[in-house]
GROMACS .gro file of C-alpha atoms in nm:
model
  174
    1MET     CA    1  16.126  -0.303  -3.397
    2ASP     CA    2  16.143   0.057  -3.273
    3LYS     CA    3  15.846   0.150  -3.495
    4ILE     CA    4  15.640  -0.133  -3.345
    5ILE     CA    5  15.724  -0.030  -2.989
    6ALA     CA    6  15.651   0.336  -3.066
    7THR     CA    7  15.318   0.241  -3.223
    8LEU     CA    8  15.220   0.030  -2.924
    9VAL     CA    9  15.318   0.307  -2.682
   10MET     CA   10  15.116   0.565  -2.878
   11THR     CA   11  14.811   0.342  -2.908
   12HIS     CA   12  14.833   0.262  -2.538
   13ILE     CA   13  14.834   0.634  -2.456
   14THR     CA   14  14.522   0.669  -2.671
   15ILE     CA   15  14.346   0.382  -2.490
   16VAL     CA   16  14.438   0.534  -2.153
   17CYS     CA   17  14.305   0.874  -2.263
   18VAL     CA   18  13.977   0.724  -2.383
   19THR     CA   19  13.935   0.510  -2.072
   20LEU     CA   20  14.037   0.765  -1.810
   21TYR     CA   21  13.957   1.101  -1.965
   22LEU     CA   22  13.658   1.043  -2.194
   23HIS     CA   23  13.497   0.757  -2.006
   24ARG     CA   24  13.574   0.800  -1.636
   25CYS     CA   25  13.632   1.177  -1.617
   26GLN     CA   26  13.399   1.329  -1.876
   27ALA     CA   27  13.115   1.080  -1.928
   28HIS     CA   28  13.076   0.957  -1.570
   29ARG     CA   29  13.245   1.232  -1.368
   30GLY     CA   30  13.420   0.967  -1.159
   31LEU     CA   31  13.764   1.127  -1.186
   32GLU     CA   32  13.902   1.478  -1.201
   33PHE     CA   33  14.242   1.555  -1.348
   34HIS     CA   34  14.475   1.852  -1.316
   35PRO     CA   35  14.395   2.093  -1.600
   36ILE     CA   36  14.733   2.033  -1.765
   37LEU     CA   37  14.681   1.656  -1.772
   38SER     CA   38  14.321   1.699  -1.891
   39HIS     CA   39  14.437   1.918  -2.173
   40PHE     CA   40  14.714   1.679  -2.272
   41MET     CA   41  14.453   1.401  -2.302
   42ARG     CA   42  14.217   1.624  -2.504
   43PHE     CA   43  14.505   1.719  -2.733
   44TRP     CA   44  14.621   1.359  -2.772
   45LEU     CA   45  14.268   1.243  -2.855
   46TRP     CA   46  14.234   1.526  -3.108
   47LEU     CA   47  14.550   1.396  -3.277
   48THR     CA   48  14.460   1.028  -3.267
   49THR     CA   49  14.082   0.989  -3.294
   50GLY     CA   50  13.920   1.287  -3.468
   51MET     CA   51  13.632   1.261  -3.219
   52THR     CA   52  13.533   1.558  -3.007
   53THR     CA   53  13.491   1.518  -2.633
   54LYS     CA   54  13.128   1.634  -2.641
   55GLN     CA   55  13.035   1.389  -2.918
   56TRP     CA   56  13.206   1.092  -2.751
   57VAL     CA   57  13.049   1.172  -2.415
   58ALA     CA   58  12.703   1.218  -2.571
   59ILE     CA   59  12.724   0.885  -2.753
   60HIS     CA   60  12.846   0.705  -2.442
   61ARG     CA   61  12.579   0.853  -2.215
   62LYS     CA   62  12.307   0.768  -2.467
   63HIS     CA   63  12.450   0.417  -2.483
   64HIS     CA   64  12.407   0.382  -2.106
   65GLN     CA   65  12.053   0.518  -2.120
   66THR     CA   66  11.946   0.278  -2.397
   67THR     CA   67  12.187  -0.015  -2.359
   68ASP     CA   68  12.127  -0.286  -2.617
   69VAL     CA   69  11.782  -0.165  -2.722
   70GLU     CA   70  11.663   0.059  -3.008
   71GLY     CA   71  11.825   0.397  -2.966
   72ASP     CA   72  12.160   0.262  -2.844
   73PRO     CA   73  12.407   0.428  -3.082
   74HIS     CA   74  12.643   0.129  -3.087
   75SER     CA   75  12.484  -0.193  -2.973
   76PRO     CA   76  12.579  -0.531  -3.119
   77HIS     CA   77  12.229  -0.644  -3.027
   78VAL     CA   78  12.073  -0.373  -3.245
   79PHE     CA   79  12.330  -0.351  -3.525
   80GLY     CA   80  12.501  -0.692  -3.515
   81ILE     CA   81  12.842  -0.787  -3.385
   82TRP     CA   82  13.014  -0.775  -3.724
   83THR     CA   83  12.883  -0.426  -3.797
   84LEU     CA   84  13.013  -0.305  -3.463
   85MET     CA   85  13.349  -0.479  -3.503
   86PHE     CA   86  13.430  -0.358  -3.851
   87SER     CA   87  13.225  -0.043  -3.910
   88GLY     CA   88  13.134   0.075  -3.561
   89TRP     CA   89  13.308   0.401  -3.648
   90SER     CA   90  13.023   0.473  -3.890
   91LEU     CA   91  12.769   0.428  -3.609
   92TYR     CA   92  12.962   0.683  -3.401
   93ASN     CA   93  12.980   0.924  -3.695
   94THR     CA   94  12.608   0.893  -3.761
   95ALA     CA   95  12.518   0.961  -3.397
   96ALA     CA   96  12.767   1.249  -3.374
   97LYS     CA   97  12.601   1.430  -3.667
   98ASP     CA   98  12.281   1.497  -3.468
   99PRO     CA   99  12.341   1.834  -3.296
  100HIS     CA  100  12.036   1.807  -3.067
  101PHE     CA  101  12.148   1.467  -2.944
  102VAL     CA  102  12.504   1.592  -2.885
  103ILE     CA  103  12.385   1.900  -2.694
  104LYS     CA  104  12.143   1.697  -2.479
  105TYR     CA  105  12.381   1.417  -2.383
  106GLY     CA  106  12.713   1.602  -2.405
  107ALA     CA  107  12.639   1.856  -2.132
  108GLY     CA  108  12.923   1.950  -1.900
  109THR     CA  109  13.208   1.884  -2.141
  110PRO     CA  110  13.479   2.145  -2.210
  111LYS     CA  111  13.371   2.453  -2.401
  112ASP     CA  112  13.678   2.671  -2.362
  113TRP     CA  113  13.845   2.871  -2.639
  114ILE     CA  114  14.055   2.584  -2.776
  115GLU     CA  115  13.753   2.351  -2.785
  116ARG     CA  116  13.536   2.610  -2.964
  117LYS     CA  117  13.803   2.737  -3.207
  118LEU     CA  118  14.020   2.432  -3.280
  119TYR     CA  119  13.920   2.091  -3.145
  120THR     CA  120  13.552   2.093  -3.242
  121PRO     CA  121  13.542   2.284  -3.571
  122HIS     CA  122  13.867   2.128  -3.694
  123HIS     CA  123  13.842   1.783  -3.538
  124ARG     CA  124  13.978   1.609  -3.848
  125LEU     CA  125  14.280   1.839  -3.861
  126GLY     CA  126  14.431   1.660  -3.561
  127ILE     CA  127  14.445   1.323  -3.736
  128LEU     CA  128  14.601   1.485  -4.043
  129LEU     CA  129  14.861   1.650  -3.820
  130MET     CA  130  14.927   1.307  -3.665
  131LEU     CA  131  14.987   1.170  -4.015
  132VAL     CA  132  15.248   1.440  -4.078
  133ILE     CA  133  15.411   1.372  -3.739
  134ASP     CA  134  15.424   0.998  -3.807
  135LEU     CA  135  15.573   1.053  -4.155
  136VAL     CA  136  15.838   1.287  -4.014
  137LEU     CA  137  15.925   1.048  -3.731
  138PHE     CA  138  15.911   0.719  -3.921
  139GLY     CA  139  15.947   0.804  -4.288
  140PRO     CA  140  15.731   0.595  -4.523
  141TRP     CA  141  15.660   0.353  -4.235
  142GLY     CA  142  15.476   0.645  -4.075
  143LEU     CA  143  15.179   0.572  -4.298
  144ILE     CA  144  15.148   0.224  -4.145
  145VAL     CA  145  15.199   0.361  -3.792
  146TRP     CA  146  14.928   0.620  -3.857
  147GLY     CA  147  14.694   0.358  -4.004
  148VAL     CA  148  14.729   0.142  -3.693
  149GLN     CA  149  14.660   0.446  -3.476
  150MET     CA  150  14.347   0.530  -3.674
  151ILE     CA  151  14.194   0.182  -3.649
  152TRP     CA  152  14.301   0.114  -3.290
  153ILE     CA  153  14.012   0.277  -3.102
  154PRO     CA  154  13.734   0.196  -3.350
  155PHE     CA  155  13.835  -0.171  -3.360
  156TRP     CA  156  13.965  -0.250  -3.011
  157ALA     CA  157  13.766  -0.015  -2.788
  158ALA     CA  158  13.440   0.035  -2.975
  159GLY     CA  159  13.430  -0.289  -3.171
  160PHE     CA  160  13.600  -0.548  -2.959
  161ILE     CA  161  13.568  -0.438  -2.596
  162ASN     CA  162  13.224  -0.279  -2.623
  163GLY     CA  163  13.094  -0.501  -2.901
  164VAL     CA  164  13.212  -0.840  -2.781
  165GLY     CA  165  13.143  -0.748  -2.417
  166HIS     CA  166  12.780  -0.665  -2.489
  167TRP     CA  167  12.741  -0.943  -2.743
  168GLU     CA  168  12.875  -1.198  -2.495
  169TYR     CA  169  12.622  -1.076  -2.240
  170ILE     CA  170  12.343  -1.104  -2.496
  171VAL     CA  171  12.448  -1.454  -2.601
  172THR     CA  172  12.514  -1.600  -2.255
  173GLY     CA  173  12.315  -1.375  -2.021
  174LYS     CA  174  12.627  -1.343  -1.804
   0.00000   0.00000   0.00000
């Protein structure tokens, strides 16, 4: 039971960091956090998503510019609801590989020493470190905890919330 509660707490922290830091603070500039809190969220996202702030922001801003038409990096209208639900992560990865796109739409995101030397060039290192942390904390169950953490954002945030939300609008017009 303690592993389930810990997993839910950790995945909730990740959702909060995506919603408040990446979405509201970085992509839309609607919030500003104390530098210590901002860095905690950047660090947590480095551990739990493997996505850089600049890439996420670029993809989200492009999504708003081209919502549900060709060019939208993750539209259920363009790619299909099932693609978004179960392999939306691949759409993010494809969009994130275009450096011109990321520079154009990711403007204004952090570019301090830790972003340039650790978070961006070693963005996958964070999720591997999270695996080690989960294994140390939970033993063999840590692999399951880590697996849940790794699919949480791609499935629930990108696939379900974004995908079903836009798909519902497309289907019903509401």
